[in-house]
Amino acid sequence: MVRHCIEPRRMATSGAKVAEFISHPLLDASQQWLPTTALGGLGEVAGSALRRQGISYAYQLVGQFLMFEFNEERFRYWIRDLLDAQQVLLSWYHLDCIVQSLREWCNRWLR
């Protein structure tokens, strides 16, 4: 099986994706749930791997983050292990972007 390694230079827009993600609720303009790829740090390869694990929408990742009681390190290791099982390796940069997206979204919309 081919392992996909996602490096920071492949997603130079992660910061912009974080800002876009936190700017609105978990629904898009047509009232559809946002996909996991709406979070900063997650592109199509990682999004496909998450879908294979039954995680298609951003709200599912928000829910897992809440289940971990905002514990960023625990979430980071959970998603890394989940993707690693699908032969997708995320850099620490991308993991940090995912956690930043979740943290900032929760701070804006839940607290």
N, CA, C and O atoms as a MOPAC input file, in Angstrom:
PM7 MOZYME 1SCF
protein

 N      0.84100 1    -1.17200 1     0.00000 1
 C      0.00000 1     0.00000 1     0.00000 1
 C      0.89500 1     1.24800 1     0.00000 1
 O      1.91700 1     1.27600 1     0.68600 1
 N      0.52800 1     2.24100 1    -0.74000 1
 C      1.28100 1     3.48300 1    -0.84400 1
 C      0.95700 1     4.38400 1     0.34300 1
 O     -0.20900 1     4.59200 1     0.67800 1
 N      1.98500 1     4.90900 1     0.96600 1
 C      1.79000 1     5.85400 1     2.07300 1
 C      1.83900 1     7.26600 1     1.50100 1
 O      2.74200 1     7.60600 1     0.73700 1
 N      0.87600 1     8.06900 1     1.87200 1
 C      0.83700 1     9.45700 1     1.42500 1
 C      1.38900 1    10.32800 1     2.53300 1
 O      0.89800 1    10.29100 1     3.66200 1
 N      2.39000 1    11.10000 1     2.22200 1
 C      2.96300 1    12.02700 1     3.19300 1
 C      2.62300 1    13.43700 1     2.73700 1
 O      2.95900 1    13.84300 1     1.62500 1
 N      1.96300 1    14.16400 1     3.59800 1
 C      1.52500 1    15.50300 1     3.24500 1
 C      2.44000 1    16.50400 1     3.92900 1
 O      2.52400 1    16.54100 1     5.15700 1
 N      3.12000 1    17.30500 1     3.14100 1
 C      4.07900 1    18.25700 1     3.67500 1
 C      3.50900 1    19.66800 1     3.64400 1
 O      2.61200 1    19.95900 1     2.85300 1
 N      4.02800 1    20.55400 1     4.50900 1
 C      3.49600 1    21.91300 1     4.60300 1
 C      3.41700 1    22.67400 1     3.28800 1
 O      2.46000 1    23.41700 1     3.07100 1
 N      4.37600 1    22.51400 1     2.42300 1
 C      4.36600 1    23.30500 1     1.18900 1
 C      3.19300 1    22.95600 1     0.27900 1
 O      2.85300 1    23.72900 1    -0.61700 1
 N      2.57100 1    21.79700 1     0.50300 1
 C      1.45300 1    21.38000 1    -0.34800 1
 C      0.16000 1    22.08300 1     0.01700 1
 O     -0.79900 1    22.04900 1    -0.75400 1
 N      0.11600 1    22.71800 1     1.18000 1
 C     -1.10700 1    23.39500 1     1.59000 1
 C     -0.77000 1    24.78500 1     2.12500 1
 O     -0.97100 1    25.06100 1     3.30800 1
 N     -0.27100 1    25.64000 1     1.27800 1
 C      0.13500 1    26.97200 1     1.69100 1
 C     -1.05100 1    27.80700 1     2.14300 1
 O     -0.86200 1    28.84800 1     2.77200 1
 N     -2.25800 1    27.37900 1     1.84000 1
 C     -3.44000 1    28.16000 1     2.17900 1
 C     -4.07500 1    27.73400 1     3.50000 1
 O     -5.19600 1    28.15000 1     3.79500 1
 N     -3.39600 1    26.92000 1     4.30100 1
 C     -3.99200 1    26.44300 1     5.54800 1
 C     -4.43400 1    27.57900 1     6.45900 1
 O     -5.50400 1    27.49800 1     7.06200 1
 N     -3.63300 1    28.63900 1     6.57100 1
 C     -4.01600 1    29.77600 1     7.40300 1
 C     -5.30100 1    30.42500 1     6.92600 1
 O     -6.14600 1    30.81200 1     7.73300 1
 N     -5.44800 1    30.54300 1     5.62200 1
 C     -6.67500 1    31.10900 1     5.05800 1
 C     -7.85400 1    30.16600 1     5.29500 1
 O     -8.97500 1    30.61800 1     5.52900 1
 N     -7.60200 1    28.85500 1     5.23500 1
 C     -8.67200 1    27.89500 1     5.49300 1
 C     -9.12200 1    27.94800 1     6.94600 1
 O    -10.31100 1    27.80500 1     7.23300 1
 N     -8.19000 1    28.15200 1     7.85800 1
 C     -8.55400 1    28.28600 1     9.27800 1
 C     -9.47800 1    29.48100 1     9.45000 1
 O    -10.53000 1    29.37100 1    10.08000 1
 N     -9.09100 1    30.62100 1     8.89300 1
 C     -9.89700 1    31.83800 1     9.00400 1
 C    -11.28000 1    31.65000 1     8.38800 1
 O    -12.28000 1    32.08700 1     8.95800 1
 N    -11.33800 1    31.01200 1     7.24600 1
 C    -12.62700 1    30.76100 1     6.58000 1
 C    -13.49300 1    29.82100 1     7.41500 1
 O    -14.69400 1    30.04700 1     7.56700 1
 N    -12.88500 1    28.77400 1     7.95100 1
 C    -13.63200 1    27.79100 1     8.72700 1
 C    -14.27600 1    28.40700 1     9.96500 1
 O    -15.43700 1    28.12900 1    10.26300 1
 N    -13.53600 1    29.23400 1    10.68000 1
 C    -14.08300 1    29.79000 1    11.92500 1
 C    -15.05500 1    30.93400 1    11.68100 1
 O    -15.70300 1    31.39800 1    12.62000 1
 N    -15.16900 1    31.39100 1    10.45900 1
 C    -15.99800 1    32.56400 1    10.18800 1
 C    -17.49300 1    32.27600 1    10.14000 1
 O    -18.29300 1    33.21200 1    10.12800 1
 N    -17.88900 1    31.01500 1    10.11300 1
 C    -19.32000 1    30.69700 1    10.03500 1
 C    -19.61300 1    29.37000 1    10.72100 1
 O    -18.69100 1    28.60600 1    11.00400 1
 N    -20.89100 1    29.08600 1    10.99300 1
 C    -21.25400 1    27.79800 1    11.60100 1
 C    -20.83900 1    26.62400 1    10.71200 1
 O    -20.22300 1    26.82700 1     9.66600 1
 N    -21.16400 1    25.44400 1    11.11000 1
 C    -20.70800 1    24.24400 1    10.40300 1
 C    -21.52200 1    23.92000 1     9.15400 1
 O    -21.39800 1    22.83200 1     8.59100 1
 N    -22.34600 1    24.86100 1     8.72800 1
 C    -23.13000 1    24.70200 1     7.50700 1
 C    -22.61800 1    25.66200 1     6.44300 1
 O    -22.17800 1    26.76800 1     6.75600 1
 N    -22.67700 1    25.23800 1     5.19200 1
 C    -22.28900 1    26.14200 1     4.11200 1
 C    -23.48500 1    27.00500 1     3.71600 1
 O    -24.54100 1    26.93300 1     4.34400 1
 N    -23.32200 1    27.81500 1     2.68200 1
 C    -24.37600 1    28.74700 1     2.25600 1
 C    -25.65900 1    28.03300 1     1.84800 1
 O    -26.74400 1    28.59900 1     1.98300 1
 N    -25.55600 1    26.80700 1     1.35400 1
 C    -26.75300 1    26.06200 1     0.94400 1
 C    -27.27700 1    25.16700 1     2.06900 1
 O    -28.06600 1    24.25400 1     1.82700 1
 N    -26.83500 1    25.43500 1     3.29900 1
 C    -27.26800 1    24.70600 1     4.48800 1
 C    -26.87200 1    23.23900 1     4.47600 1
 O    -27.57000 1    22.39800 1     5.04300 1
 N    -25.75400 1    22.93100 1     3.83200 1
 C    -25.18900 1    21.58600 1     3.84100 1
 C    -24.04000 1    21.54700 1     4.84900 1
 O    -23.33600 1    22.54000 1     5.02800 1
 N    -23.85300 1    20.40400 1     5.50600 1
 C    -22.75000 1    20.26900 1     6.44900 1
 C    -21.42300 1    20.45900 1     5.73100 1
 O    -21.23200 1    19.96100 1     4.62100 1
 N    -20.51300 1    21.17600 1     6.36500 1
 C    -19.18000 1    21.35500 1     5.79200 1
 C    -18.40800 1    20.03800 1     5.83800 1
 O    -18.50100 1    19.30300 1     6.82100 1
 N    -17.65600 1    19.73500 1     4.79400 1
 C    -16.83800 1    18.51900 1     4.81100 1
 C    -15.62100 1    18.70600 1     5.72300 1
 O    -15.29600 1    19.82800 1     6.11300 1
 N    -14.96400 1    17.61700 1     6.05300 1
 C    -13.77300 1    17.70100 1     6.89800 1
 C    -12.69100 1    18.55900 1     6.24800 1
 O    -11.88200 1    19.17800 1     6.94000 1
 N    -12.67900 1    18.59300 1     4.93100 1
 C    -11.64800 1    19.35900 1     4.22400 1
 C    -11.82400 1    20.86500 1     4.37200 1
 O    -10.99100 1    21.62900 1     3.88500 1
 N    -12.88600 1    21.30700 1     5.03200 1
 C    -13.06000 1    22.73800 1     5.29300 1
 C    -12.10600 1    23.22000 1     6.38500 1
 O    -11.82200 1    24.41400 1     6.47200 1
 N    -11.61300 1    22.31000 1     7.21300 1
 C    -10.67900 1    22.68300 1     8.26700 1
 C     -9.31000 1    22.93900 1     7.67700 1
 O     -8.90500 1    22.27500 1     6.72300 1
 N     -8.59500 1    23.90100 1     8.24200 1
 C     -7.20900 1    24.10700 1     7.85800 1
 C     -6.41500 1    22.85000 1     8.16600 1
 O     -6.64300 1    22.20900 1     9.19200 1
 N     -5.49400 1    22.49400 1     7.29900 1
 C     -4.65200 1    21.32900 1     7.52800 1
 C     -5.16000 1    20.05000 1     6.90400 1
 O     -4.42800 1    19.06200 1     6.84800 1
 N     -6.40300 1    20.04000 1     6.43100 1
 C     -6.96000 1    18.82900 1     5.82900 1
 C     -7.25800 1    19.06600 1     4.35000 1
 O     -8.08100 1    19.90900 1     3.99400 1
 N     -6.58600 1    18.32200 1     3.51900 1
 C     -6.83200 1    18.39000 1     2.08100 1
 C     -7.60300 1    17.17000 1     1.61800 1
 O     -8.17500 1    16.43900 1     2.42700 1
 N     -7.61500 1    16.95700 1     0.31900 1
 C     -8.40900 1    15.87500 1    -0.26400 1
 C     -7.90700 1    14.48900 1     0.12300 1
 O     -8.71700 1    13.59100 1     0.35500 1
 N     -6.59500 1    14.29100 1     0.19700 1
 C     -6.06100 1    12.96900 1     0.54700 1
 C     -6.48300 1    12.59800 1     1.96500 1
 O     -6.99700 1    11.50300 1     2.19500 1
 N     -6.26700 1    13.50400 1     2.91300 1
 C     -6.65700 1    13.23900 1     4.30400 1
 C     -8.17600 1    13.15600 1     4.43600 1
 O     -8.68900 1    12.33200 1     5.19300 1
 N     -8.90000 1    14.01000 1     3.69700 1
 C    -10.36100 1    13.97100 1     3.73200 1
 C    -10.90300 1    12.63600 1     3.25700 1
 O    -11.84700 1    12.10700 1     3.84400 1
 N    -10.32100 1    12.08700 1     2.20100 1
 C    -10.73700 1    10.77700 1     1.69800 1
 C    -10.44800 1     9.68700 1     2.72400 1
 O    -11.25500 1     8.77800 1     2.91700 1
 N     -9.30200 1     9.78100 1     3.37600 1
 C     -8.94900 1     8.79500 1     4.39800 1
 C     -9.93100 1     8.86200 1     5.56300 1
 O    -10.33300 1     7.82900 1     6.09900 1
 N    -10.31600 1    10.06800 1     5.95500 1
 C    -11.29800 1    10.20800 1     7.04200 1
 C    -12.65900 1     9.65000 1     6.62000 1
 O    -13.33500 1     9.00000 1     7.41700 1
 N    -13.05900 1     9.89700 1     5.38100 1
 C    -14.33600 1     9.34700 1     4.89200 1
 C    -14.33400 1     7.82300 1     4.95000 1
 O    -15.34500 1     7.20700 1     5.28800 1
 N    -13.19900 1     7.22100 1     4.62000 1
 C    -13.10300 1     5.75300 1     4.70500 1
 C    -13.25700 1     5.27400 1     6.14600 1
 O    -13.63000 1     4.12500 1     6.38300 1
 N    -12.97500 1     6.14100 1     7.09600 1
 C    -13.13000 1     5.81000 1     8.51700 1
 C    -14.51100 1     6.22200 1     9.04300 1
 O    -14.79100 1     6.07300 1    10.23300 1
 N    -15.36700 1     6.73700 1     8.16200 1
 C    -16.72000 1     7.11200 1     8.56300 1
 C    -16.85600 1     8.54000 1     9.04900 1
 O    -17.87400 1     8.90000 1     9.64000 1
 N    -15.83900 1     9.36000 1     8.80700 1
 C    -15.87100 1    10.76400 1     9.23600 1
 C    -15.87200 1    11.63000 1     7.98200 1
 O    -14.84000 1    11.80000 1     7.33300 1
 N    -17.03600 1    12.17300 1     7.64700 1
 C    -17.18300 1    12.94900 1     6.41400 1
 C    -17.34100 1    14.43900 1     6.65000 1
 O    -17.06000 1    15.23900 1     5.75800 1
 N    -17.78600 1    14.82100 1     7.83500 1
 C    -18.16500 1    16.21300 1     8.07200 1
 C    -17.37600 1    16.84700 1     9.20700 1
 O    -16.93700 1    16.17600 1    10.14100 1
 N    -17.21100 1    18.15500 1     9.09700 1
 C    -16.47100 1    18.91500 1    10.10300 1
 C    -17.10700 1    18.78900 1    11.48300 1
 O    -16.39600 1    18.75900 1    12.48700 1
 N    -18.44100 1    18.71400 1    11.54700 1
 C    -19.08900 1    18.62900 1    12.85900 1
 C    -18.66100 1    17.36800 1    13.60500 1
 O    -18.66000 1    17.35500 1    14.83600 1
 N    -18.29600 1    16.30600 1    12.88000 1
 C    -17.84200 1    15.08000 1    13.52700 1
 C    -16.48700 1    15.29800 1    14.20400 1
 O    -16.23300 1    14.75600 1    15.27900 1
 N    -15.62600 1    16.08800 1    13.57500 1
 C    -14.34100 1    16.40500 1    14.18700 1
 C    -14.51700 1    17.35700 1    15.36600 1
 O    -13.82400 1    17.22800 1    16.37500 1
 N    -15.43700 1    18.30800 1    15.24500 1
 C    -15.73800 1    19.19500 1    16.37000 1
 C    -16.24500 1    18.35600 1    17.54400 1
 O    -15.83500 1    18.57000 1    18.68500 1
 N    -17.12900 1    17.41100 1    17.26600 1
 C    -17.66100 1    16.55200 1    18.31300 1
 C    -16.57900 1    15.73800 1    19.00600 1
 O    -16.60000 1    15.58500 1    20.22700 1
 N    -15.63800 1    15.21800 1    18.23500 1
 C    -14.54400 1    14.45400 1    18.83600 1
 C    -13.67000 1    15.35800 1    19.69700 1
 O    -13.23100 1    14.95800 1    20.77600 1
 N    -13.41800 1    16.56700 1    19.22700 1
 C    -12.63600 1    17.54600 1    19.99500 1
 C    -13.33600 1    17.84500 1    21.31800 1
 O    -12.68500 1    17.95200 1    22.35800 1
 N    -14.64600 1    17.97700 1    21.27900 1
 C    -15.41300 1    18.20800 1    22.50900 1
 C    -15.36300 1    16.98000 1    23.42000 1
 O    -15.26500 1    17.12000 1    24.63900 1
 N    -15.42800 1    15.78900 1    22.84300 1
 C    -15.34600 1    14.57000 1    23.65100 1
 C    -14.00300 1    14.46900 1    24.36600 1
 O    -13.91400 1    13.91300 1    25.46000 1
 N    -12.96900 1    15.00400 1    23.74500 1
 C    -11.65300 1    15.04400 1    24.38000 1
 C    -11.51600 1    16.24600 1    25.31500 1
 O    -10.43200 1    16.52100 1    25.82900 1
 N    -12.61800 1    16.95400 1    25.53000 1
 C    -12.67500 1    18.10600 1    26.43900 1
 C    -11.63000 1    19.16300 1    26.08900 1
 O    -10.94100 1    19.68300 1    26.96700 1
 N    -11.51900 1    19.47200 1    24.79900 1
 C    -10.61100 1    20.49200 1    24.27800 1
 C     -9.14100 1    20.13800 1    24.48700 1
 O     -8.28100 1    21.01200 1    24.38800 1
 N     -8.84000 1    18.87700 1    24.77400 1
 C     -7.46200 1    18.44500 1    24.97000 1
 C     -6.80900 1    18.32600 1    23.59500 1
 O     -7.01000 1    17.34800 1    22.87600 1
 N     -6.03100 1    19.33400 1    23.25300 1
 C     -5.45300 1    19.42100 1    21.91300 1
 C     -4.46100 1    18.29600 1    21.62500 1
 O     -4.45100 1    17.74000 1    20.52700 1
 N     -3.63700 1    17.96600 1    22.60100 1
 C     -2.64600 1    16.91600 1    22.38400 1
 C     -3.32200 1    15.56900 1    22.15200 1
 O     -2.92700 1    14.81300 1    21.26400 1
 N     -4.32600 1    15.27800 1    22.94000 1
 C     -5.04000 1    14.01200 1    22.78200 1
 C     -5.71500 1    13.93600 1    21.40800 1
 O     -5.67200 1    12.89400 1    20.75500 1
 N     -6.33600 1    15.03400 1    20.97000 1
 C     -6.97400 1    15.06400 1    19.65300 1
 C     -5.93600 1    14.88900 1    18.55200 1
 O     -6.14600 1    14.13400 1    17.60200 1
 N     -4.81900 1    15.59000 1    18.68600 1
 C     -3.75700 1    15.52300 1    17.68700 1
 C     -3.29100 1    14.07300 1    17.48700 1
 O     -3.14000 1    13.61300 1    16.35500 1
 N     -3.06700 1    13.36800 1    18.59000 1
 C     -2.62500 1    11.97800 1    18.48400 1
 C     -3.73300 1    11.07800 1    17.93900 1
 O     -3.45500 1    10.15100 1    17.17900 1
 N     -4.97900 1    11.34100 1    18.31600 1
 C     -6.09800 1    10.54300 1    17.82900 1
 C     -6.21900 1    10.63700 1    16.30800 1
 O     -6.31400 1     9.61700 1    15.62600 1
 N     -6.21600 1    11.86000 1    15.78100 1
 C     -6.39600 1    12.01500 1    14.33000 1
 C     -5.16300 1    11.51700 1    13.57600 1
 O     -5.27700 1    10.95900 1    12.48400 1
 N     -3.99700 1    11.72100 1    14.16000 1
 C     -2.78400 1    11.21300 1    13.51500 1
 C     -2.83600 1     9.69300 1    13.39900 1
 O     -2.52900 1     9.13600 1    12.34500 1
 N     -3.22400 1     9.02600 1    14.48300 1
 C     -3.32000 1     7.56500 1    14.47600 1
 C     -4.40900 1     7.08000 1    13.51600 1
 O     -4.23400 1     6.07700 1    12.82300 1
 N     -5.52900 1     7.79500 1    13.48300 1
 C     -6.62700 1     7.43900 1    12.58500 1
 C     -6.18700 1     7.50800 1    11.12500 1
 O     -6.48100 1     6.61000 1    10.33600 1
 N     -5.48600 1     8.57400 1    10.77700 1
 C     -5.02000 1     8.73200 1     9.39500 1
 C     -3.86900 1     7.79300 1     9.07900 1
 O     -3.75900 1     7.28900 1     7.96100 1
 N     -3.01300 1     7.55900 1    10.06100 1
 C     -1.89500 1     6.64000 1     9.85000 1
 C     -2.41500 1     5.24300 1     9.51200 1
 O     -1.79700 1     4.52700 1     8.72400 1
 N     -3.53400 1     4.85500 1    10.09600 1
 C     -4.13300 1     3.55600 1     9.78500 1
 C     -4.57100 1     3.48000 1     8.32800 1
 O     -4.70100 1     2.39000 1     7.77100 1
 N     -4.79700 1     4.63900 1     7.71200 1
 C     -5.16800 1     4.70400 1     6.29000 1
 C     -3.96300 1     5.04200 1     5.40600 1
 O     -4.11800 1     5.40400 1     4.24000 1
 N     -2.77300 1     4.91900 1     5.97400 1
 C     -1.52600 1     5.17600 1     5.24700 1
 C     -1.36700 1     6.63800 1     4.83400 1
 O     -0.74100 1     6.93300 1     3.81600 1
 N     -1.92600 1     7.53900 1     5.61300 1
 C     -1.78500 1     8.97200 1     5.35400 1
 C     -1.03800 1     9.58800 1     6.53000 1
 O     -1.48400 1     9.49400 1     7.67400 1
 N      0.09000 1    10.21300 1     6.24900 1
 C      0.89800 1    10.83700 1     7.29200 1
 C      0.76600 1    12.35100 1     7.19800 1
 O      1.06200 1    12.94400 1     6.16000 1
 N      0.32600 1    12.96400 1     8.27000 1
 C      0.24100 1    14.42000 1     8.31200 1
 C      1.45000 1    14.98300 1     9.04200 1
 O      1.94100 1    14.38300 1     9.99900 1
 N      1.92300 1    16.12400 1     8.59300 1
 C      3.01400 1    16.79400 1     9.29600 1
 C      2.46000 1    17.42000 1    10.57800 1
 O      1.25100 1    17.59700 1    10.72600 1
 N      3.36100 1    17.74700 1    11.49100 1
 C      2.92100 1    18.42300 1    12.72400 1
 C      2.30000 1    19.77100 1    12.38700 1
 O      1.39700 1    20.23000 1    13.08600 1
 N      2.77400 1    20.40500 1    11.32700 1
 C      2.18600 1    21.67400 1    10.88400 1
 C      0.70400 1    21.49800 1    10.57000 1
 O     -0.12400 1    22.29900 1    11.00500 1
 N      0.37000 1    20.45500 1     9.81700 1
 C     -1.02500 1    20.22200 1     9.45200 1
 C     -1.85900 1    19.83900 1    10.66100 1
 O     -3.00300 1    20.27600 1    10.79200 1
 N     -1.29500 1    19.02300 1    11.54900 1
 C     -2.01300 1    18.67900 1    12.77700 1
 C     -2.30300 1    19.93600 1    13.59900 1
 O     -3.38400 1    20.08200 1    14.16900 1
 N     -1.33100 1    20.83400 1    13.65000 1
 C     -1.54000 1    22.09400 1    14.38100 1
 C     -2.62700 1    22.94400 1    13.72300 1
 O     -3.41400 1    23.58100 1    14.42300 1
 N     -2.68400 1    22.96500 1    12.39800 1
 C     -3.72900 1    23.72000 1    11.69600 1
 C     -5.11900 1    23.14300 1    11.98000 1
 O     -6.08300 1    23.89000 1    12.14500 1
 N     -5.21500 1    21.82300 1    12.03600 1
 C     -6.49700 1    21.18700 1    12.34400 1
 C     -6.94400 1    21.58500 1    13.74200 1
 O     -8.08500 1    21.99700 1    13.95000 1
 N     -6.02800 1    21.45600 1    14.69800 1
 C     -6.35500 1    21.79500 1    16.09100 1
 C     -6.66700 1    23.28600 1    16.22600 1
 O     -7.58000 1    23.66200 1    16.96100 1
 N     -5.92500 1    24.12400 1    15.53300 1
 C     -6.19900 1    25.56700 1    15.57300 1
 C     -7.60200 1    25.85200 1    15.03400 1
 O     -8.33400 1    26.66000 1    15.60600 1
 N     -7.97200 1    25.20200 1    13.95000 1
 C     -9.31300 1    25.38300 1    13.38800 1
 C    -10.37700 1    25.02800 1    14.41600 1
 O    -11.33200 1    25.77700 1    14.61700 1
 N    -10.20600 1    23.88900 1    15.06200 1
 C    -11.19400 1    23.42900 1    16.03700 1
 C    -11.23200 1    24.32800 1    17.27000 1
 O    -12.30700 1    24.70700 1    17.73500 1
 N    -10.06100 1    24.66600 1    17.79400 1
 C     -9.98000 1    25.51900 1    18.97600 1
 C    -10.63000 1    26.87600 1    18.72600 1
 O    -11.44200 1    27.34400 1    19.52400 1
 N    -10.26600 1    27.49900 1    17.61300 1
 C    -10.79800 1    28.83500 1    17.32200 1
 C    -12.28600 1    28.78300 1    16.98700 1
 O    -13.02700 1    29.70000 1    17.34200 1
 N    -12.73600 1    27.72700 1    16.31000 1
 C    -14.16300 1    27.60400 1    16.01900 1
 C    -14.94100 1    27.46600 1    17.32600 1
 O    -15.95800 1    28.13300 1    17.51700 1
 N    -14.47200 1    26.61400 1    18.21200 1
 C    -15.15200 1    26.41800 1    19.50300 1
 C    -15.15100 1    27.69700 1    20.33300 1
 O    -16.15800 1    28.03600 1    20.95500 1
 N    -14.02700 1    28.40600 1    20.34300 1
 C    -13.95800 1    29.66300 1    21.10300 1
 C    -14.93900 1    30.69500 1    20.56000 1
 O    -15.51800 1    31.46600 1    21.32500 1
 N    -15.12400 1    30.71200 1    19.26800 1
 C    -16.03200 1    31.69500 1    18.67100 1
 C    -17.49400 1    31.29800 1    18.81100 1
 O    -18.33300 1    32.14600 1    19.11500 1
 N    -17.81300 1    30.03800 1    18.59800 1
 C    -19.21100 1    29.62000 1    18.50200 1
 C    -19.77600 1    28.94100 1    19.74400 1
 O    -20.99600 1    28.85200 1    19.88400 1
 N    -18.93000 1    28.46100 1    20.64700 1
 C    -19.43000 1    27.71300 1    21.78700 1
 C    -19.17600 1    28.34800 1    23.14700 1
 O    -19.87200 1    28.02900 1    24.11100 1
 N    -18.21300 1    29.22300 1    23.24600 1
 C    -17.87300 1    29.77300 1    24.57000 1
 C    -18.37300 1    31.18600 1    24.72700 1
 O    -18.17400 1    31.79800 1    25.77600 1

